[in-house]
mmCIF file of C-alpha atoms in Angstrom:
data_model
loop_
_atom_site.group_PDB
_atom_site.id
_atom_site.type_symbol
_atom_site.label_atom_id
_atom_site.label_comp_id
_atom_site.label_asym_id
_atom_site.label_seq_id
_atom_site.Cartn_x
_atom_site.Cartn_y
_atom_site.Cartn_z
ATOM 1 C CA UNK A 1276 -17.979 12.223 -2.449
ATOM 2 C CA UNK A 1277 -17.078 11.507 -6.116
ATOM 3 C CA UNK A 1278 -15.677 7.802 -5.746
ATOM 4 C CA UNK A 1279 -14.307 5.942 -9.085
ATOM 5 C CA UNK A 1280 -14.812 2.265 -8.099
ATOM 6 C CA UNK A 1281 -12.575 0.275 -11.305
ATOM 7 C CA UNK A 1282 -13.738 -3.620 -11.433
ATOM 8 C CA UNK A 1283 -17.254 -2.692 -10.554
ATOM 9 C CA UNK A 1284 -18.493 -5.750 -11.726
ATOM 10 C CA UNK A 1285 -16.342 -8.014 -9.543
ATOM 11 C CA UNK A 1286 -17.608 -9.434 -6.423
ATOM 12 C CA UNK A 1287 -16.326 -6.375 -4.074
ATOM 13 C CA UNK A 1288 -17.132 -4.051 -6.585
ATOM 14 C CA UNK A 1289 -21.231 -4.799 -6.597
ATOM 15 C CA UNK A 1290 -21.210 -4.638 -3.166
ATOM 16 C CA UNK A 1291 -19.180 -1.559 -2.864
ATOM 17 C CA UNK A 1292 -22.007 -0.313 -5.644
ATOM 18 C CA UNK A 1293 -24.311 -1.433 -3.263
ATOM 19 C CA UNK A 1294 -23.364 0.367 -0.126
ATOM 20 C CA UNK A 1295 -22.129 3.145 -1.823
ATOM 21 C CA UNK A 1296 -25.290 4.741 -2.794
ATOM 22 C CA UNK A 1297 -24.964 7.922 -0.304
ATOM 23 C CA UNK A 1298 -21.801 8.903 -2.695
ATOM 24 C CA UNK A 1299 -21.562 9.968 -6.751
ATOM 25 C CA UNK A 1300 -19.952 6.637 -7.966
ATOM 26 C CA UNK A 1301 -18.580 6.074 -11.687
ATOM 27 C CA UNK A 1302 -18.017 2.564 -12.315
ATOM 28 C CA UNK A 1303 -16.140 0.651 -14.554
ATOM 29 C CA UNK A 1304 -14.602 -2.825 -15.622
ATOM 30 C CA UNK A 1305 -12.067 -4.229 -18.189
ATOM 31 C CA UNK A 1306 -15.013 -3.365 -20.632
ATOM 32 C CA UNK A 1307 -14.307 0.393 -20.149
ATOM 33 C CA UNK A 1308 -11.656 1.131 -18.841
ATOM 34 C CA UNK A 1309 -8.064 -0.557 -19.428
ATOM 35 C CA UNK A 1310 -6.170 0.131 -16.607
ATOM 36 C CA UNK A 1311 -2.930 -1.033 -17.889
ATOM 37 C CA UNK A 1312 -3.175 1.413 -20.248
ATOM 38 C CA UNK A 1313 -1.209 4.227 -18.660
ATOM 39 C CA UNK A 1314 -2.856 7.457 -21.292
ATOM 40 C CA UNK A 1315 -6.330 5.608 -20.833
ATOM 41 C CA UNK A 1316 -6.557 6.191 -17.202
ATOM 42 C CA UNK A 1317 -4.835 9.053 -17.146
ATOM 43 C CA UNK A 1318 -7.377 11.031 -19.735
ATOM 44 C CA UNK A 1319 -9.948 9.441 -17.574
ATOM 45 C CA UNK A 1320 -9.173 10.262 -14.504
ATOM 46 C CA UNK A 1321 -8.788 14.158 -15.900
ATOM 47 C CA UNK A 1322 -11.971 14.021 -17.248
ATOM 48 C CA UNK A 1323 -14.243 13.034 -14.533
ATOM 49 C CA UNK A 1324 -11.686 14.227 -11.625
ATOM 50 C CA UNK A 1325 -12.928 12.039 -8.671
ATOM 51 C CA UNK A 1326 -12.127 12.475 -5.108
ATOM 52 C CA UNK A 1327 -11.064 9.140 -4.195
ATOM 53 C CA UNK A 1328 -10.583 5.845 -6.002
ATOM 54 C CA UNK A 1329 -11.499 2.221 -4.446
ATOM 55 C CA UNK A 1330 -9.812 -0.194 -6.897
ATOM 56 C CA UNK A 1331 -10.552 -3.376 -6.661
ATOM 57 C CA UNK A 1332 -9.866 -4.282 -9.911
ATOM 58 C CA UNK A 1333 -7.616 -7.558 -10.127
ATOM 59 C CA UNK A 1334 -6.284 -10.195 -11.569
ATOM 60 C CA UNK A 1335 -7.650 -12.866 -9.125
ATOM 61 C CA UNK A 1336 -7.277 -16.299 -10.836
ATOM 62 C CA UNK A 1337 -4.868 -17.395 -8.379
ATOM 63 C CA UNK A 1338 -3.552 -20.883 -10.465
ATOM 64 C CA UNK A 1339 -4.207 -19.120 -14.085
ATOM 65 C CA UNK A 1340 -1.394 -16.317 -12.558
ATOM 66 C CA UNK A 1341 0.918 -19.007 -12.773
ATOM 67 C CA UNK A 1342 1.188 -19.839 -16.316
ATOM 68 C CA UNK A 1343 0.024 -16.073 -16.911
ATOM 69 C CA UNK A 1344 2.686 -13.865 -15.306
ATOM 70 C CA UNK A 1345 2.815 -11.563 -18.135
ATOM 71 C CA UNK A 1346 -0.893 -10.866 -17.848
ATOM 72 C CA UNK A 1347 -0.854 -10.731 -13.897
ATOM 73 C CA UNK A 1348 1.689 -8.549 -13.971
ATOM 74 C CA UNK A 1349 -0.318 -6.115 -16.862
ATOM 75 C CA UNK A 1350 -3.116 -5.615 -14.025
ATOM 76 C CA UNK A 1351 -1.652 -6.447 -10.863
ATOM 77 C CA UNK A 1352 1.416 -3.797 -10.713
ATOM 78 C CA UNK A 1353 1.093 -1.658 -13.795
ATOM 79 C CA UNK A 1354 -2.560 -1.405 -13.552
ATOM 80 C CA UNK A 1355 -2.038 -0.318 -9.678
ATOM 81 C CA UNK A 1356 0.856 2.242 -10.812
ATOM 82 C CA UNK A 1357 -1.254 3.667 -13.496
ATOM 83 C CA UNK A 1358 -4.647 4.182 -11.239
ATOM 84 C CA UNK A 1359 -2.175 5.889 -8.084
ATOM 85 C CA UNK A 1360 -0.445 7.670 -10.533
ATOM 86 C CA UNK A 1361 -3.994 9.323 -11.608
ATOM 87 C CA UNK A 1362 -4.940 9.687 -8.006
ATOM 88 C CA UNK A 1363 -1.620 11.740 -7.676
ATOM 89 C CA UNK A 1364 -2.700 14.233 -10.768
ATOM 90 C CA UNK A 1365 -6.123 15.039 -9.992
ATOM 91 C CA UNK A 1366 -5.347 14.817 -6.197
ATOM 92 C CA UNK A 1367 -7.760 11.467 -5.584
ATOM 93 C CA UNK A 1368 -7.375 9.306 -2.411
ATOM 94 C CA UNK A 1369 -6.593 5.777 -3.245
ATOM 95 C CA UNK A 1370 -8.237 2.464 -1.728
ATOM 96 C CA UNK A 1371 -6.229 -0.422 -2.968
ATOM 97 C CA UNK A 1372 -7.165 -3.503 -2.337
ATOM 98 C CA UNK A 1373 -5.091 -6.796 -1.399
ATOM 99 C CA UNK A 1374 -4.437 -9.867 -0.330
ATOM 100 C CA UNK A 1375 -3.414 -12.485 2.501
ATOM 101 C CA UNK A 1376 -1.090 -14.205 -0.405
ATOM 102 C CA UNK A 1377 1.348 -11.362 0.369
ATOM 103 C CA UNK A 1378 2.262 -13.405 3.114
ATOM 104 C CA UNK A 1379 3.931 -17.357 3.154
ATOM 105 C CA UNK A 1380 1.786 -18.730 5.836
ATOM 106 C CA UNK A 1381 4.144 -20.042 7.996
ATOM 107 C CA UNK A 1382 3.814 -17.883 11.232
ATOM 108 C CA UNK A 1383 1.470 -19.814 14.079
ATOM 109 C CA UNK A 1384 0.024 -16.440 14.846
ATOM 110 C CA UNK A 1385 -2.223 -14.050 12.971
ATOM 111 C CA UNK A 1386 -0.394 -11.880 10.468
ATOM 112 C CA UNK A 1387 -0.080 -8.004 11.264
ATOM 113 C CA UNK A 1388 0.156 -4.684 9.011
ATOM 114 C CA UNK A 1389 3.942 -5.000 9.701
ATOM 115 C CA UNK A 1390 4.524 -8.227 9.588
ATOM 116 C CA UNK A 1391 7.477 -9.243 6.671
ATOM 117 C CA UNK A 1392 5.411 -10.051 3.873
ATOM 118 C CA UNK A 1393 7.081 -13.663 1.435
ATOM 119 C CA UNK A 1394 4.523 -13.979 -1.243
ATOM 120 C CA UNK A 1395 5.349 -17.806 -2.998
ATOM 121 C CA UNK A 1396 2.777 -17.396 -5.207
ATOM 122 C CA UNK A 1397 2.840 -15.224 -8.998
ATOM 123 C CA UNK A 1398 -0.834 -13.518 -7.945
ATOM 124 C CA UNK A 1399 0.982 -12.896 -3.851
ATOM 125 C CA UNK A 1400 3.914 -11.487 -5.731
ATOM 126 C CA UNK A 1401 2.346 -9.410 -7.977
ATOM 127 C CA UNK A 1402 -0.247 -7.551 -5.536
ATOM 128 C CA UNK A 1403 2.648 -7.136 -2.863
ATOM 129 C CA UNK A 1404 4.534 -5.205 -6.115
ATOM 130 C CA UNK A 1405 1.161 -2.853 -6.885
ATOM 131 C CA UNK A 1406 1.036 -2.552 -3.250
ATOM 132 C CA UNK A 1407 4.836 -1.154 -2.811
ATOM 133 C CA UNK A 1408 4.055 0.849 -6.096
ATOM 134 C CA UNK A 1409 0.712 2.666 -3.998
ATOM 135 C CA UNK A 1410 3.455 3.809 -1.587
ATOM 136 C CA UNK A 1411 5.705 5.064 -3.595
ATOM 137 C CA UNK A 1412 3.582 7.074 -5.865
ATOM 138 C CA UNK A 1413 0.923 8.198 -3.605
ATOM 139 C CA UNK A 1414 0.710 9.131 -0.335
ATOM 140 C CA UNK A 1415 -2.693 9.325 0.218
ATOM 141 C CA UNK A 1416 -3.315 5.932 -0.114
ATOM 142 C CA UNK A 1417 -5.232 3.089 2.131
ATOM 143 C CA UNK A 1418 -3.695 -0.530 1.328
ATOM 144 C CA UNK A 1419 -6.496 -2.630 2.603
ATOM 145 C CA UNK A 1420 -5.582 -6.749 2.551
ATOM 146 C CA UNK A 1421 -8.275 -9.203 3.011
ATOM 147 C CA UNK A 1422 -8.723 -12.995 2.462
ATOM 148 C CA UNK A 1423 -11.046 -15.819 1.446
ATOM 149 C CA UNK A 1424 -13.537 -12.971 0.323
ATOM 150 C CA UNK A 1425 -17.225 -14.521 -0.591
ATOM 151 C CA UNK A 1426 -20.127 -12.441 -2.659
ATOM 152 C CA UNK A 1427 -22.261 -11.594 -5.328
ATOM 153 C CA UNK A 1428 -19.966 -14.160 -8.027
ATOM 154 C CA UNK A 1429 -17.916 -17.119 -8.015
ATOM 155 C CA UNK A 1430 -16.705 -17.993 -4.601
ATOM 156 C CA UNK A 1431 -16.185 -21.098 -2.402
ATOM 157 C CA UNK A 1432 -19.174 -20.813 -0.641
ATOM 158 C CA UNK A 1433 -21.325 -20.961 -4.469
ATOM 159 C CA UNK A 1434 -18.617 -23.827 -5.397
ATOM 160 C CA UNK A 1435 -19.582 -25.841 -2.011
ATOM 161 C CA UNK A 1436 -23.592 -25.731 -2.583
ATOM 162 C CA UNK A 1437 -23.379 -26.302 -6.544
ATOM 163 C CA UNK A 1438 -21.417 -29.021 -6.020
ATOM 164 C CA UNK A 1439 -23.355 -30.724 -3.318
ATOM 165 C CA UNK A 1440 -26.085 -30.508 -5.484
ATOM 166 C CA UNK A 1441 -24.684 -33.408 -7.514
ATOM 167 C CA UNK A 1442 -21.888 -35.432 -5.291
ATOM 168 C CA UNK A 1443 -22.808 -36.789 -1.793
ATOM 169 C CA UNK A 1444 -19.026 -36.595 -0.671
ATOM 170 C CA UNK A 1445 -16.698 -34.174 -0.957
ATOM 171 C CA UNK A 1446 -13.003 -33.853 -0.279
ATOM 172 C CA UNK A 1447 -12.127 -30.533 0.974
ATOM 173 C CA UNK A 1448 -8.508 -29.448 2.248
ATOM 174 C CA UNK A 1449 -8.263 -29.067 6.243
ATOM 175 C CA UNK A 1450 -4.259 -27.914 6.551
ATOM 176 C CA UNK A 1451 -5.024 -24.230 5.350
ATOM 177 C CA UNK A 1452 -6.173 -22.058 7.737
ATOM 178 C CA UNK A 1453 -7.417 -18.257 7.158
ATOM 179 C CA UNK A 1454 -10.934 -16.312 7.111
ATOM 180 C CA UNK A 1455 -13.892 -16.749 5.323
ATOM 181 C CA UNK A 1456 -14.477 -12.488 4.651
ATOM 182 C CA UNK A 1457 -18.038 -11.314 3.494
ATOM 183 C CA UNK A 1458 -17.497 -8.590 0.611
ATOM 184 C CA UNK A 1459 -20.397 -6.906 3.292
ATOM 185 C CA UNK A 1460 -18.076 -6.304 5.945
ATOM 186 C CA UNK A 1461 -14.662 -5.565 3.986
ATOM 187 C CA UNK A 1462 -16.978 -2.793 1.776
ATOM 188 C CA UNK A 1463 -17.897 -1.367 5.024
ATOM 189 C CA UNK A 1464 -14.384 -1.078 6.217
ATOM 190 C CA UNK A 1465 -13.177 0.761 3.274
ATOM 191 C CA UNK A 1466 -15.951 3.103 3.150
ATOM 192 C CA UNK A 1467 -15.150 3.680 7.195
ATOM 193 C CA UNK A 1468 -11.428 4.200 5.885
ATOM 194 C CA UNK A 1469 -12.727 6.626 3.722
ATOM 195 C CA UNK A 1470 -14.014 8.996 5.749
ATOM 196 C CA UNK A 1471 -10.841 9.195 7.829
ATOM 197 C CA UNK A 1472 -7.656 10.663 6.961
ATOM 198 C CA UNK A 1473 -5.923 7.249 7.962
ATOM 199 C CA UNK A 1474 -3.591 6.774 5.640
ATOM 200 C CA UNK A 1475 -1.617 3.764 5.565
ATOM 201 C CA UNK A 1476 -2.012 -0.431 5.582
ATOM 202 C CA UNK A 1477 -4.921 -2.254 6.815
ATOM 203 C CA UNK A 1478 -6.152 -5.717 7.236
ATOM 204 C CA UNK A 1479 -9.757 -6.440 6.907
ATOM 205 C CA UNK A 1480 -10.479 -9.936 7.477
ATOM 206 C CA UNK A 1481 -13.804 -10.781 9.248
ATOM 207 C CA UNK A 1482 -13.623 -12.403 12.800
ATOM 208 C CA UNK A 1483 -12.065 -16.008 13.889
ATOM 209 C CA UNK A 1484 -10.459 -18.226 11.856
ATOM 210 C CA UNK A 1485 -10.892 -22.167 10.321
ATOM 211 C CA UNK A 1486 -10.034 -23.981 7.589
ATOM 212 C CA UNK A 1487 -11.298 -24.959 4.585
ATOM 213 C CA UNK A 1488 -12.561 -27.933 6.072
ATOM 214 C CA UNK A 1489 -14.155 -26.180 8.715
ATOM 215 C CA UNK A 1490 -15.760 -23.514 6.425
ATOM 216 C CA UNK A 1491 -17.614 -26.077 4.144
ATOM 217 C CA UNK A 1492 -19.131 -27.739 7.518
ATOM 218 C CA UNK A 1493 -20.625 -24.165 8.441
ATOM 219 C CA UNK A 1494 -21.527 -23.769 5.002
ATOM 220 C CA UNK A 1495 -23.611 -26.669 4.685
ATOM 221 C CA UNK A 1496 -24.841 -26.560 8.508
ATOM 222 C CA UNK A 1497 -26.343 -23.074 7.974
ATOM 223 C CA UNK A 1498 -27.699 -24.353 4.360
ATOM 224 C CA UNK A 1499 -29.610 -26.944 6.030
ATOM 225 C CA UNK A 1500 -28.003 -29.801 3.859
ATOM 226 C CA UNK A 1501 -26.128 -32.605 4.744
ATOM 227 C CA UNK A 1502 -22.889 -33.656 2.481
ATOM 228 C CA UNK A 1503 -20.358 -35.884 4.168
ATOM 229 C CA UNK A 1504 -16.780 -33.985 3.539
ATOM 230 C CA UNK A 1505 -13.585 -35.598 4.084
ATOM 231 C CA UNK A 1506 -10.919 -33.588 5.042
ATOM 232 C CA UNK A 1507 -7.558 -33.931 2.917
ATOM 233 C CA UNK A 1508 -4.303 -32.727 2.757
ATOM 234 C CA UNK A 1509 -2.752 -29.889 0.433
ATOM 235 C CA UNK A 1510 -0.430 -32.952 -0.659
ATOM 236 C CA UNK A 1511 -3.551 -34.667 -1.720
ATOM 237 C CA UNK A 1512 -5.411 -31.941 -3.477
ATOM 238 C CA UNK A 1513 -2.064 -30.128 -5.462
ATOM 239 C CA UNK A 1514 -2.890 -26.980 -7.073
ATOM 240 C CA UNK A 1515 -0.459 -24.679 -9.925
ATOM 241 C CA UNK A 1516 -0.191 -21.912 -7.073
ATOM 242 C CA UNK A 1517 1.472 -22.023 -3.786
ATOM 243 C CA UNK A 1518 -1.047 -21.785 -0.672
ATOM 244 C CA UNK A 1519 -0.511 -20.112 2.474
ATOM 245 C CA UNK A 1520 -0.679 -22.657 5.185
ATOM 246 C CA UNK A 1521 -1.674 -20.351 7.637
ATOM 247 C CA UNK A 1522 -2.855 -16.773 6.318
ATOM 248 C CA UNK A 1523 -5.390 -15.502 9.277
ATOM 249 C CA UNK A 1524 -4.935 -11.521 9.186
ATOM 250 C CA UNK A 1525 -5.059 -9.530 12.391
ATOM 251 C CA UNK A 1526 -7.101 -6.251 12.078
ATOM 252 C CA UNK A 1527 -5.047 -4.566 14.404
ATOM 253 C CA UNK A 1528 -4.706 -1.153 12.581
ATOM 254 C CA UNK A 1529 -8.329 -1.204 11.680
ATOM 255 C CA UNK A 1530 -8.914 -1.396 15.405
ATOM 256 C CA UNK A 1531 -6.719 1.242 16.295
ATOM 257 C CA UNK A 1532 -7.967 4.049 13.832
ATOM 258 C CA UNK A 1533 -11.509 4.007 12.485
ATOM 259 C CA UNK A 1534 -12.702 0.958 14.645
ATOM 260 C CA UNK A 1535 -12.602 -2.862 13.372
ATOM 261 C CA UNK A 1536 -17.134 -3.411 12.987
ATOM 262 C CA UNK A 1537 -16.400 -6.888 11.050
ATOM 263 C CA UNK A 1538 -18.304 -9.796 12.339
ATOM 264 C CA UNK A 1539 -17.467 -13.219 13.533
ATOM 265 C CA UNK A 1540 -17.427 -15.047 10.290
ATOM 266 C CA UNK A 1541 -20.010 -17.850 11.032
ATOM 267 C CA UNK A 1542 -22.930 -14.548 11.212
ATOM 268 C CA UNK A 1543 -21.494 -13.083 8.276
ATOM 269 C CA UNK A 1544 -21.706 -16.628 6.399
ATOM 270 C CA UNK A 1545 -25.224 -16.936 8.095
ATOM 271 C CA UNK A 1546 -26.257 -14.014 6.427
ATOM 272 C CA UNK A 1547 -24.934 -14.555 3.484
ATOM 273 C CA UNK A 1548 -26.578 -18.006 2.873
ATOM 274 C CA UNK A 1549 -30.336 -16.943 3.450
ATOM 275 C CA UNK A 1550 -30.181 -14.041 1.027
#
């Protein structure tokens, strides 16, 4: 299959790369492609005429969103418009990708597909407005949210071991609660998406769920190193953006179509720590 993969450089996009090798994949990133740039993509798209499109090319800087709306907004929701917009010419499938922040974290129980979405964040708002613009434009189209994603780049679980390299005690927030998702097992999803005719809204979340608290433990139990974190508050650790208090996704519709082959998220974290 022909498979555009836009922010190929990103963290989901490498390992997409990666496990995409079976497939004919043209890559790009903000370097070569503008995707807020609604001829760009469109003269693009003509010319090399893929099959299907995983974009997971976003504006992710969750607290920069804040004081950037303008510019989460450019990639976000116009960005998504312009790349299912494409898909609709040249008769592409779509995998957009998205996020737990479309969601305010205050249900007790895991989120489903179909669950109201309350985004309180510029970033949640945003990717819950390029998701409703997927819909709209495209039908063909797999909307596939995920959360606390860790891989090749900057991520929490990088963050953690740099900085216990140089501080002996850490403060880490314990009142958010979600899962840690290896890039591994959400790139697997999509590509198991993409072989079905599925269309529709997805979580792909690996297994279980903790909180950040509970994720640096693992991540310094299966490193081997020992760090003395003390749990605080979101109060006590205030950030520009909005959290979810409670964001853990159910894969329910992942179960129900292609099959849900994520792992428990301690063996993915496992995994990822002795590459």
């Amino acid at each position: 299959m022909k498979i555009l993969v836009t922010g190929a450089n990103g963290q989901l996009g490498r390992e997409v790369v990666r496990q995409g090798k079976d497939h004919e994949l043209v890559l790009t990133d903000y370097d070569t492609l503008d995707i807020a740039n609604c001829k760009a993509v469109a003269l693009f798209m003509r010319e090399i005429k893929p099959q299907a499109v995983i974009h997971c090319a976003a504006y992710t800087n969750v607290d920069g969103a804040e004081k950037d709306e303008d510019g989460a907004f450019r990639v976000n929701v116009v960005g998504a418009q312009n790349i299912a917009a494409g898909c609709l010419e040249t008769g592409a499938r779509m995998v957009y990708v998205s996020t737990d922040y479309v969601f305010d974290g205050t249900k007790t129980e895991a989120y489903r597909e179909f669950d109201q979405v309350n985004p309180q964040s510029v970033y949640g708002r945003t990717k819950w407005q390029g998701e409703e613009l997927v819909r709209r434009i495209l039908g063909r189209h797999y909307i596939v949210r995920t959360a606390w994603l860790y891989g090749d780049g900057n991520n929490f679980v990088r963050t953690m071991l740099r900085l216990a390299e140089t501080n002996d005690t850490l403060r880490v927030v314990h009142d958010q609660v979600g899962t840690p998702t290896s890039t591994v097992d959400l790139a697997k999803a999509i590509f198991a998406l993409l072989d079905s005719d599925a269309y529709g809204t997805y979580h792909a979340t690996c297994q279980g769920q903790c909180s950040w608290y509970e994720f640096a433990c693992e991540i310094f139990r299966q490193a081997g190193k020992k760090v003395k974190i003390i749990p605080v508050t979101t109060d006590e650790f205030p950030r520009p953006a909005k959290r979810p208090a409670h964001s853990v996704l159910d894969n329910y519709m992942l179960r129900m179509t292609v099959g849900d082959t994520t792992r428990p998220w301690q063996e993915s974290i496992k995994e990822y720590i002795k590459r």
